[in-house]
mmCIF file of C-alpha atoms in Angstrom:
data_model
loop_
_atom_site.group_PDB
_atom_site.id
_atom_site.type_symbol
_atom_site.label_atom_id
_atom_site.label_comp_id
_atom_site.label_asym_id
_atom_site.label_seq_id
_atom_site.Cartn_x
_atom_site.Cartn_y
_atom_site.Cartn_z
ATOM 1 C CA MET S 198 14.329 44.861 44.372
ATOM 2 C CA ALA S 199 11.796 44.124 41.516
ATOM 3 C CA THR S 200 7.708 44.509 42.429
ATOM 4 C CA GLN S 201 6.630 40.842 42.339
ATOM 5 C CA TRP S 202 2.781 40.889 39.682
ATOM 6 C CA LYS S 203 0.314 38.682 40.880
ATOM 7 C CA LYS S 204 -2.062 37.307 37.621
ATOM 8 C CA LEU S 205 -5.639 37.701 40.055
ATOM 9 C CA LYS S 206 -7.813 34.216 40.180
ATOM 10 C CA LYS S 207 -11.245 36.685 40.544
ATOM 11 C CA SER S 208 -11.886 39.740 38.674
ATOM 12 C CA ILE S 209 -11.864 42.962 40.260
ATOM 13 C CA PHE S 210 -14.794 44.107 42.450
ATOM 14 C CA GLY S 211 -16.981 41.046 41.848
ATOM 15 C CA GLN S 212 -17.430 41.702 38.298
ATOM 16 C CA PRO S 213 -16.613 39.225 35.495
ATOM 17 C CA PRO S 214 -13.691 39.186 33.666
ATOM 18 C CA GLN S 215 -13.970 41.514 30.241
ATOM 19 C CA ALA S 216 -14.403 39.596 26.678
ATOM 20 C CA THR S 217 -11.681 40.163 24.212
ATOM 21 C CA ILE S 218 -11.685 39.985 20.626
ATOM 22 C CA PHE S 219 -9.810 36.993 20.806
ATOM 23 C CA ASP S 220 -12.129 35.053 23.149
ATOM 24 C CA ALA S 221 -15.652 35.965 20.739
ATOM 25 C CA ALA S 222 -12.867 34.707 17.297
ATOM 26 C CA GLU S 223 -12.407 31.239 19.964
ATOM 27 C CA LYS S 224 -15.878 30.585 20.425
ATOM 28 C CA GLN S 225 -16.548 31.037 16.698
ATOM 29 C CA LYS S 226 -13.950 28.617 15.784
ATOM 30 C CA ASN S 227 -15.543 26.157 17.588
ATOM 31 C CA GLU S 228 -18.859 26.775 16.460
ATOM 32 C CA GLY S 229 -17.363 26.219 13.187
ATOM 33 C CA ILE S 230 -15.444 23.253 13.975
ATOM 34 C CA GLU S 231 -19.017 21.917 15.620
ATOM 35 C CA ALA S 232 -21.570 23.392 12.496
ATOM 36 C CA ALA S 233 -18.634 21.170 9.699
ATOM 37 C CA TYR S 234 -19.449 17.827 12.162
ATOM 38 C CA ARG S 235 -22.777 18.307 12.071
ATOM 39 C CA GLY S 236 -22.739 18.562 8.301
ATOM 40 C CA ALA S 237 -20.939 15.906 7.366
ATOM 41 C CA ASP S 238 -22.206 12.571 6.704
ATOM 42 C CA SER S 239 -22.223 9.820 10.036
ATOM 43 C CA GLU S 240 -19.863 6.807 7.622
ATOM 44 C CA TRP S 241 -17.717 9.328 6.680
ATOM 45 C CA LYS S 242 -17.210 10.171 10.419
ATOM 46 C CA ARG S 243 -16.753 6.752 11.903
ATOM 47 C CA ALA S 244 -14.470 5.987 9.149
ATOM 48 C CA ALA S 245 -12.146 9.031 9.545
ATOM 49 C CA ALA S 246 -12.525 7.843 13.245
ATOM 50 C CA GLU S 247 -11.410 4.632 12.671
ATOM 51 C CA CYS S 248 -8.578 5.235 9.936
ATOM 52 C CA LEU S 249 -7.410 8.291 12.698
ATOM 53 C CA GLN S 250 -7.171 5.528 15.576
ATOM 54 C CA GLN S 251 -4.874 3.181 12.930
ATOM 55 C CA MET S 252 -2.931 6.240 11.672
ATOM 56 C CA VAL S 253 -2.028 6.734 15.750
ATOM 57 C CA GLU S 254 -1.222 3.525 16.251
ATOM 58 C CA THR S 255 1.236 3.397 13.073
ATOM 59 C CA ARG S 256 2.506 6.584 12.581
ATOM 60 C CA GLU S 257 4.134 9.294 14.994
ATOM 61 C CA PHE S 258 3.163 12.287 13.254
ATOM 62 C CA ILE S 259 -0.115 12.882 11.731
ATOM 63 C CA THR S 260 -2.083 15.345 9.780
ATOM 64 C CA SER S 261 -5.649 15.671 9.588
ATOM 65 C CA GLU S 262 -5.065 15.624 5.470
ATOM 66 C CA ASP S 263 -3.648 12.250 6.003
ATOM 67 C CA VAL S 264 -6.890 10.874 7.538
ATOM 68 C CA VAL S 265 -8.682 12.573 4.500
ATOM 69 C CA LEU S 266 -5.969 11.682 1.801
ATOM 70 C CA GLU S 267 -6.566 8.575 3.411
ATOM 71 C CA LEU S 268 -10.224 7.690 2.792
ATOM 72 C CA ASN S 269 -10.357 9.489 -0.281
ATOM 73 C CA LYS S 270 -8.040 6.735 -1.982
ATOM 74 C CA ARG S 271 -10.587 4.010 -0.080
ATOM 75 C CA GLY S 272 -13.889 6.015 -1.902
ATOM 76 C CA ILE S 273 -14.498 7.147 1.230
ATOM 77 C CA VAL S 274 -16.030 11.409 0.887
ATOM 78 C CA THR S 275 -17.760 13.536 2.264
ATOM 79 C CA SER S 276 -19.069 17.227 1.415
ATOM 80 C CA GLU S 277 -17.096 18.932 4.600
ATOM 81 C CA ASN S 278 -13.799 17.704 5.318
ATOM 82 C CA ARG S 279 -13.411 20.736 7.681
ATOM 83 C CA ALA S 280 -15.349 18.378 10.409
ATOM 84 C CA MET S 281 -11.465 15.944 10.886
ATOM 85 C CA GLY S 282 -10.548 19.145 12.785
ATOM 86 C CA ALA S 283 -13.607 18.252 15.828
ATOM 87 C CA ILE S 284 -11.939 14.371 15.354
ATOM 88 C CA MET S 285 -8.532 15.426 15.395
ATOM 89 C CA GLN S 286 -9.376 17.348 18.309
ATOM 90 C CA SER S 287 -11.695 14.829 20.121
ATOM 91 C CA PHE S 288 -8.253 12.393 19.435
ATOM 92 C CA SER S 289 -6.331 15.022 21.392
ATOM 93 C CA ARG S 290 -8.525 16.081 24.166
ATOM 94 C CA ALA S 291 -8.283 11.746 24.296
ATOM 95 C CA GLY S 292 -4.575 12.485 24.998
ATOM 96 C CA LEU S 293 -3.933 10.399 21.910
ATOM 97 C CA ILE S 294 -2.420 12.859 19.854
ATOM 98 C CA GLU S 295 -0.894 16.344 20.750
ATOM 99 C CA SER S 296 0.004 19.213 18.605
ATOM 100 C CA THR S 297 3.848 19.298 17.541
ATOM 101 C CA GLY S 298 3.356 23.318 17.048
ATOM 102 C CA GLN S 299 4.415 22.718 13.451
ATOM 103 C CA PHE S 300 2.569 23.081 10.621
ATOM 104 C CA THR S 301 3.304 21.515 7.087
ATOM 105 C CA THR S 302 1.441 22.900 3.487
ATOM 106 C CA SER S 303 -1.537 21.388 2.137
ATOM 107 C CA ARG S 304 -0.862 18.420 -0.966
ATOM 108 C CA ARG S 305 -4.495 18.717 -1.610
ATOM 109 C CA PRO S 306 -4.761 21.445 -4.606
ATOM 110 C CA GLU S 307 -8.130 22.937 -3.141
ATOM 111 C CA CYS S 308 -6.755 23.742 -0.508
ATOM 112 C CA HIS S 309 -3.883 25.741 -2.175
ATOM 113 C CA LYS S 310 -1.003 24.821 -0.004
ATOM 114 C CA SER S 311 -2.867 26.139 2.615
ATOM 115 C CA PRO S 312 -1.018 25.078 6.777
ATOM 116 C CA VAL S 313 -2.298 22.131 8.043
ATOM 117 C CA ARG S 314 -1.082 21.057 11.735
ATOM 118 C CA VAL S 315 1.023 18.573 12.509
ATOM 119 C CA TRP S 316 0.008 15.953 15.476
ATOM 120 C CA ARG S 317 2.557 13.414 17.147
ATOM 121 C CA SER S 318 1.224 10.507 18.217
ATOM 122 C CA LYS S 319 1.308 9.776 21.986
ATOM 123 C CA LYS S 320 -0.018 5.355 21.181
ATOM 124 C CA PHE S 321 2.992 5.584 18.332
ATOM 125 C CA GLU S 322 6.153 2.882 19.846
ATOM 126 C CA GLY S 323 7.713 2.835 16.638
ATOM 127 C CA LEU S 324 9.971 -0.195 15.382
ATOM 128 C CA LEU S 325 11.509 -2.153 18.461
#
């Protein structure tokens, strides 16, 4: 008979669980997202959230880059496009979008084909 190991809910001897390098990296990632969001123009942030909301209702799959490119077409720009990450996270937490676990390559030359997460709208109903 195989031994079954249970994951401890509390640390041993009342000690807090030891932090790992991944915890520090996650903390730094979140701090970077927050800093980018604070650095973006407030009018741009409002327009980005409105644009994403429209996309959530009209598209099955969305990337942060889709939003940035649409805003650029409208002449709405910011020096801090990375703020889009915080907006995508807030829509995810609100249950409006979910990660597909897939990535595509960026189409913007300044991003050098970097990976861009693909999100699925939870509000898109498609063609009836």
